Amino acid sequence: LTVSKTVEAMCEDLGSKWLTTAVKLKGVAEGVETKKSERARQLEESIRDRAKLMIHRRDGTMLNGIKPDSVRCLQQLGVREAARIRRELIFEGRNRSLPPSVNVTDISMCALSEGFPQQSKKGSKRPVLHLLKSAELNYFDVGHQLATMLTKQSRDVEHLGTSLAQVLRHNHKQLAARGWPVERYMKRREDKKDQNLILNEDHKFLHDDGVDFEHVKAIVDFSRIN
């Protein structure tokens, strides 16, 4: 049965809900590792460094439908590995676990807990993204989970999730080459490493007492250009 867009819009105006929005799929992590793995650490840092870039378009304008404090939420996000991820369907307050025969990695290799923290709620727990330890990292799954946390409308999740996956899977140079405003919105950890390397290599004879390192670095940069 084909339903016209006009009928769909009328039903939505009358309060009808799509089944995909009425039924929520929840992931419950089990056997969560207390110590952060290297994979979890790298993904957590990558999300934090790209937090501002994730909610902007390539032309630098902010995406529509993004929740307030999205950047803060991404920067507070924790990442941990889990031995298992159990899936539950939630409909009108009733939970039902999917049978063990369902391969959870066919749905997603990660799950988000806690949801979106509000600024006004003191002591609220930060959200945690759990990765299934036995599965390979899938940036589209990660992007989709993050999108459910950041968007106001569920219909925007798929589009935003794809965009977030692109930002996460490419490095700084690749993003810049594709037109993303990385210099404006992306935090670069390698910049600090480069600055320290210049000072250590070219000024080993200097001591910290009374030395203006910003002035020294400017002199070094100018001399290298010329």
mmCIF file of C-alpha atoms in Angstrom:
data_model
loop_
_atom_site.group_PDB
_atom_site.id
_atom_site.type_symbol
_atom_site.label_atom_id
_atom_site.label_comp_id
_atom_site.label_asym_id
_atom_site.label_seq_id
_atom_site.Cartn_x
_atom_site.Cartn_y
_atom_site.Cartn_z
ATOM 1 C CA LEU A 1 0.000 0.000 0.000
ATOM 2 C CA THR A 2 1.455 3.308 -1.114
ATOM 3 C CA VAL A 3 0.732 6.276 1.134
ATOM 4 C CA SER A 4 1.100 9.795 -0.219
ATOM 5 C CA LYS A 5 3.277 12.383 1.474
ATOM 6 C CA THR A 6 0.155 14.471 2.116
ATOM 7 C CA VAL A 7 -1.484 11.657 4.084
ATOM 8 C CA GLU A 8 1.759 11.049 6.001
ATOM 9 C CA ALA A 9 1.986 14.718 6.956
ATOM 10 C CA MET A 10 -1.685 14.768 8.004
ATOM 11 C CA CYS A 11 -1.234 11.698 10.234
ATOM 12 C CA GLU A 12 1.829 13.249 11.852
ATOM 13 C CA ASP A 13 -0.085 16.480 12.512
ATOM 14 C CA LEU A 14 -2.823 14.441 14.194
ATOM 15 C CA GLY A 15 -0.289 12.861 16.539
ATOM 16 C CA SER A 16 0.386 9.541 14.839
ATOM 17 C CA LYS A 17 3.886 8.130 15.259
ATOM 18 C CA TRP A 18 6.019 6.041 12.968
ATOM 19 C CA LEU A 19 6.746 2.562 14.281
ATOM 20 C CA THR A 20 10.459 3.276 13.947
ATOM 21 C CA THR A 21 10.132 6.214 16.330
ATOM 22 C CA ALA A 22 7.659 4.547 18.725
ATOM 23 C CA VAL A 23 9.873 1.493 19.226
ATOM 24 C CA LYS A 24 13.318 2.191 20.650
ATOM 25 C CA LEU A 25 16.268 -0.151 20.349
ATOM 26 C CA LYS A 26 18.516 -0.069 23.389
ATOM 27 C CA GLY A 27 21.936 -1.619 23.820
ATOM 28 C CA VAL A 28 22.944 -2.880 27.256
ATOM 29 C CA ALA A 29 26.671 -3.424 27.731
ATOM 30 C CA GLU A 30 27.809 -6.356 29.855
ATOM 31 C CA GLY A 31 31.287 -7.264 31.036
ATOM 32 C CA VAL A 32 32.574 -3.699 30.684
ATOM 33 C CA GLU A 33 36.326 -3.392 31.077
ATOM 34 C CA THR A 34 37.402 -1.110 33.921
ATOM 35 C CA LYS A 35 40.720 -0.261 32.268
ATOM 36 C CA LYS A 36 40.491 1.766 29.077
ATOM 37 C CA SER A 37 41.883 -0.095 26.057
ATOM 38 C CA GLU A 38 44.100 1.572 23.473
ATOM 39 C CA ARG A 39 41.321 1.411 20.881
ATOM 40 C CA ALA A 40 38.869 3.047 23.297
ATOM 41 C CA ARG A 41 41.401 5.724 24.241
ATOM 42 C CA GLN A 42 42.136 6.643 20.623
ATOM 43 C CA LEU A 43 38.453 6.846 19.683
ATOM 44 C CA GLU A 44 37.647 8.930 22.764
ATOM 45 C CA GLU A 45 40.416 11.400 21.923
ATOM 46 C CA SER A 46 39.351 11.518 18.281
ATOM 47 C CA ILE A 47 35.756 12.372 19.237
ATOM 48 C CA ARG A 48 36.873 15.083 21.652
ATOM 49 C CA ASP A 49 39.277 16.642 19.146
ATOM 50 C CA ARG A 50 36.586 16.711 16.444
ATOM 51 C CA ALA A 51 33.641 17.728 18.673
ATOM 52 C CA LYS A 52 33.146 21.192 17.156
ATOM 53 C CA LEU A 53 33.789 19.996 13.622
ATOM 54 C CA MET A 54 31.120 17.291 13.943
ATOM 55 C CA ILE A 55 28.236 19.728 14.343
ATOM 56 C CA HIS A 56 29.230 21.998 11.421
ATOM 57 C CA ARG A 57 28.876 21.732 7.664
ATOM 58 C CA ARG A 58 31.798 22.012 5.292
ATOM 59 C CA ASP A 59 30.994 25.691 4.721
ATOM 60 C CA GLY A 60 31.408 26.329 8.461
ATOM 61 C CA THR A 61 27.718 26.793 9.314
ATOM 62 C CA MET A 62 26.168 24.829 12.167
ATOM 63 C CA LEU A 63 23.906 21.906 11.379
ATOM 64 C CA ASN A 64 20.166 22.246 11.954
ATOM 65 C CA GLY A 65 18.402 20.308 14.687
ATOM 66 C CA ILE A 66 21.411 19.886 16.976
ATOM 67 C CA LYS A 67 20.741 19.821 20.710
ATOM 68 C CA PRO A 68 22.214 22.543 22.937
ATOM 69 C CA ASP A 69 25.573 21.757 24.559
ATOM 70 C CA SER A 70 26.350 19.104 21.946
ATOM 71 C CA VAL A 71 30.045 19.998 21.939
ATOM 72 C CA ARG A 72 30.265 19.665 25.714
ATOM 73 C CA CYS A 73 28.492 16.326 25.544
ATOM 74 C CA LEU A 74 30.946 14.975 22.955
ATOM 75 C CA GLN A 75 33.925 16.228 24.930
ATOM 76 C CA GLN A 76 32.627 14.509 28.069
ATOM 77 C CA LEU A 77 31.893 11.242 26.287
ATOM 78 C CA GLY A 78 33.714 8.201 27.637
ATOM 79 C CA VAL A 79 34.560 5.110 25.574
ATOM 80 C CA ARG A 80 34.946 1.604 26.978
ATOM 81 C CA GLU A 81 35.107 -1.944 25.623
ATOM 82 C CA ALA A 82 32.519 -4.550 26.608
ATOM 83 C CA ALA A 83 32.487 -8.324 26.327
ATOM 84 C CA ARG A 84 28.822 -8.412 25.293
ATOM 85 C CA ILE A 85 26.080 -6.046 24.147
ATOM 86 C CA ARG A 86 22.524 -7.185 24.761
ATOM 87 C CA ARG A 87 19.734 -5.596 22.708
ATOM 88 C CA GLU A 88 16.335 -4.606 24.045
ATOM 89 C CA LEU A 89 13.232 -3.314 22.294
ATOM 90 C CA ILE A 90 11.316 -0.641 24.219
ATOM 91 C CA PHE A 91 7.681 0.114 23.371
ATOM 92 C CA GLU A 92 5.390 2.176 25.602
ATOM 93 C CA GLY A 93 7.532 1.510 28.658
ATOM 94 C CA ARG A 94 7.797 -2.240 28.100
ATOM 95 C CA ASN A 95 11.177 -3.874 27.481
ATOM 96 C CA ARG A 96 11.818 -7.074 25.587
ATOM 97 C CA SER A 97 15.260 -8.552 24.944
ATOM 98 C CA LEU A 98 16.096 -9.813 21.486
ATOM 99 C CA PRO A 99 16.728 -13.582 21.352
ATOM 100 C CA PRO A 100 20.340 -14.831 21.484
ATOM 101 C CA SER A 101 19.975 -16.063 17.895
ATOM 102 C CA VAL A 102 20.087 -12.430 16.713
ATOM 103 C CA ASN A 103 23.638 -11.385 15.836
ATOM 104 C CA VAL A 104 24.120 -8.083 17.667
ATOM 105 C CA THR A 105 26.881 -6.974 15.295
ATOM 106 C CA ASP A 106 24.325 -7.047 12.468
ATOM 107 C CA ILE A 107 22.585 -4.217 14.349
ATOM 108 C CA SER A 108 25.588 -2.319 15.710
ATOM 109 C CA MET A 109 28.977 -3.036 17.254
ATOM 110 C CA CYS A 110 28.496 -0.326 19.896
ATOM 111 C CA ALA A 111 25.947 0.966 22.373
ATOM 112 C CA LEU A 112 25.433 4.287 24.124
ATOM 113 C CA SER A 113 24.484 4.577 27.779
ATOM 114 C CA GLU A 114 23.124 7.406 29.939
ATOM 115 C CA GLY A 115 21.941 9.583 27.051
ATOM 116 C CA PHE A 116 22.333 13.352 26.823
ATOM 117 C CA PRO A 117 23.370 15.049 30.109
ATOM 118 C CA GLN A 118 21.683 18.326 30.966
ATOM 119 C CA GLN A 119 23.680 21.327 32.179
ATOM 120 C CA SER A 120 21.209 21.992 34.990
ATOM 121 C CA LYS A 121 21.463 18.519 36.504
ATOM 122 C CA LYS A 122 24.348 18.481 38.925
ATOM 123 C CA GLY A 123 26.146 15.206 39.382
ATOM 124 C CA SER A 124 24.678 13.690 36.211
ATOM 125 C CA LYS A 125 26.731 10.857 34.820
ATOM 126 C CA ARG A 126 28.530 11.423 31.551
ATOM 127 C CA PRO A 127 27.475 9.297 28.555
ATOM 128 C CA VAL A 128 29.595 6.266 27.712
ATOM 129 C CA LEU A 129 29.995 4.627 24.313
ATOM 130 C CA HIS A 130 30.587 0.889 24.682
ATOM 131 C CA LEU A 131 32.403 -1.013 21.940
ATOM 132 C CA LEU A 132 31.929 -4.733 21.446
ATOM 133 C CA LYS A 133 35.424 -6.077 22.071
ATOM 134 C CA SER A 134 35.173 -8.952 19.597
ATOM 135 C CA ALA A 135 34.014 -6.723 16.701
ATOM 136 C CA GLU A 136 36.012 -4.513 14.375
ATOM 137 C CA LEU A 137 35.538 -0.788 14.767
ATOM 138 C CA ASN A 138 32.754 0.437 12.502
ATOM 139 C CA TYR A 139 32.679 4.225 12.173
ATOM 140 C CA PHE A 140 29.168 4.216 10.735
ATOM 141 C CA ASP A 141 27.879 2.410 13.836
ATOM 142 C CA VAL A 142 29.729 4.900 16.049
ATOM 143 C CA GLY A 143 28.392 7.843 14.054
ATOM 144 C CA HIS A 144 24.830 6.545 14.298
ATOM 145 C CA GLN A 145 25.050 6.143 18.077
ATOM 146 C CA LEU A 146 26.445 9.650 18.486
ATOM 147 C CA ALA A 147 23.751 11.059 16.198
ATOM 148 C CA THR A 148 20.974 9.632 18.378
ATOM 149 C CA MET A 149 22.486 11.596 21.255
ATOM 150 C CA LEU A 150 22.909 14.896 19.402
ATOM 151 C CA THR A 151 19.835 15.330 17.209
ATOM 152 C CA LYS A 152 16.440 16.667 18.218
ATOM 153 C CA GLN A 153 14.558 14.710 15.531
ATOM 154 C CA SER A 154 14.934 10.970 14.994
ATOM 155 C CA ARG A 155 14.547 11.423 11.240
ATOM 156 C CA ASP A 156 17.865 13.303 11.160
ATOM 157 C CA VAL A 157 19.838 10.475 12.797
ATOM 158 C CA GLU A 158 20.760 8.567 9.647
ATOM 159 C CA HIS A 159 22.025 11.618 7.742
ATOM 160 C CA LEU A 160 23.976 13.017 10.695
ATOM 161 C CA GLY A 161 25.389 9.594 11.558
ATOM 162 C CA THR A 162 26.887 9.276 8.076
ATOM 163 C CA SER A 163 28.424 12.742 8.369
ATOM 164 C CA LEU A 164 29.924 11.957 11.782
ATOM 165 C CA ALA A 165 31.405 8.730 10.449
ATOM 166 C CA GLN A 166 33.186 10.627 7.679
ATOM 167 C CA VAL A 167 34.668 13.081 10.166
ATOM 168 C CA LEU A 168 35.891 10.296 12.459
ATOM 169 C CA ARG A 169 37.388 7.967 9.881
ATOM 170 C CA HIS A 170 39.647 10.568 8.191
ATOM 171 C CA ASN A 171 42.695 12.319 9.593
ATOM 172 C CA HIS A 172 43.352 16.064 9.697
ATOM 173 C CA LYS A 173 44.932 16.348 6.236
ATOM 174 C CA GLN A 174 42.257 14.204 4.580
ATOM 175 C CA LEU A 175 39.458 16.260 6.114
ATOM 176 C CA ALA A 176 41.098 19.509 5.014
ATOM 177 C CA ALA A 177 41.513 18.158 1.484
ATOM 178 C CA ARG A 178 37.797 17.327 1.418
ATOM 179 C CA GLY A 179 36.861 20.867 2.367
ATOM 180 C CA TRP A 180 36.148 20.549 6.083
ATOM 181 C CA PRO A 181 36.993 23.694 8.156
ATOM 182 C CA VAL A 182 39.544 21.846 10.285
ATOM 183 C CA GLU A 183 41.677 24.879 11.100
ATOM 184 C CA ARG A 184 38.668 26.615 12.617
ATOM 185 C CA TYR A 185 36.960 23.810 14.511
ATOM 186 C CA MET A 186 39.321 20.866 14.956
ATOM 187 C CA LYS A 187 41.692 20.612 17.878
ATOM 188 C CA ARG A 188 45.078 19.322 16.717
ATOM 189 C CA ARG A 189 47.184 17.493 19.259
ATOM 190 C CA GLU A 190 50.076 17.243 16.812
ATOM 191 C CA ASP A 191 50.486 21.047 16.873
ATOM 192 C CA LYS A 192 51.633 20.967 20.484
ATOM 193 C CA LYS A 193 53.991 18.085 19.725
ATOM 194 C CA ASP A 194 55.525 20.041 16.847
ATOM 195 C CA GLN A 195 56.059 23.108 19.031
ATOM 196 C CA ASN A 196 57.763 21.070 21.734
ATOM 197 C CA LEU A 197 59.946 19.348 19.141
ATOM 198 C CA ILE A 198 61.148 22.693 17.721
ATOM 199 C CA LEU A 199 62.058 24.027 21.152
ATOM 200 C CA ASN A 200 63.811 20.847 22.214
ATOM 201 C CA GLU A 201 65.854 20.471 19.022
ATOM 202 C CA ASP A 202 66.874 24.116 18.396
ATOM 203 C CA HIS A 203 67.168 25.454 21.947
ATOM 204 C CA LYS A 204 68.646 22.726 24.111
ATOM 205 C CA PHE A 205 71.116 25.255 25.494
ATOM 206 C CA LEU A 206 68.347 27.490 26.907
ATOM 207 C CA HIS A 207 66.870 27.178 30.384
ATOM 208 C CA ASP A 208 63.351 27.938 31.522
ATOM 209 C CA ASP A 209 64.396 30.837 33.788
ATOM 210 C CA GLY A 210 63.528 34.120 32.115
ATOM 211 C CA VAL A 211 63.102 32.678 28.610
ATOM 212 C CA ASP A 212 60.131 33.763 26.496
ATOM 213 C CA PHE A 213 59.596 30.553 24.509
ATOM 214 C CA GLU A 214 56.863 32.052 22.334
ATOM 215 C CA HIS A 215 59.338 34.730 21.239
ATOM 216 C CA VAL A 216 62.044 32.112 20.663
ATOM 217 C CA LYS A 217 59.719 29.972 18.553
ATOM 218 C CA ALA A 218 58.775 32.995 16.412
ATOM 219 C CA ILE A 219 62.476 33.662 15.741
ATOM 220 C CA VAL A 220 63.045 30.011 14.791
ATOM 221 C CA ASP A 221 60.050 29.955 12.449
ATOM 222 C CA PHE A 222 61.180 33.185 10.752
ATOM 223 C CA SER A 223 64.725 31.925 10.282
ATOM 224 C CA ARG A 224 63.492 28.672 8.720
ATOM 225 C CA ILE A 225 61.292 30.526 6.266
ATOM 226 C CA ASN A 226 64.203 32.682 5.157
#
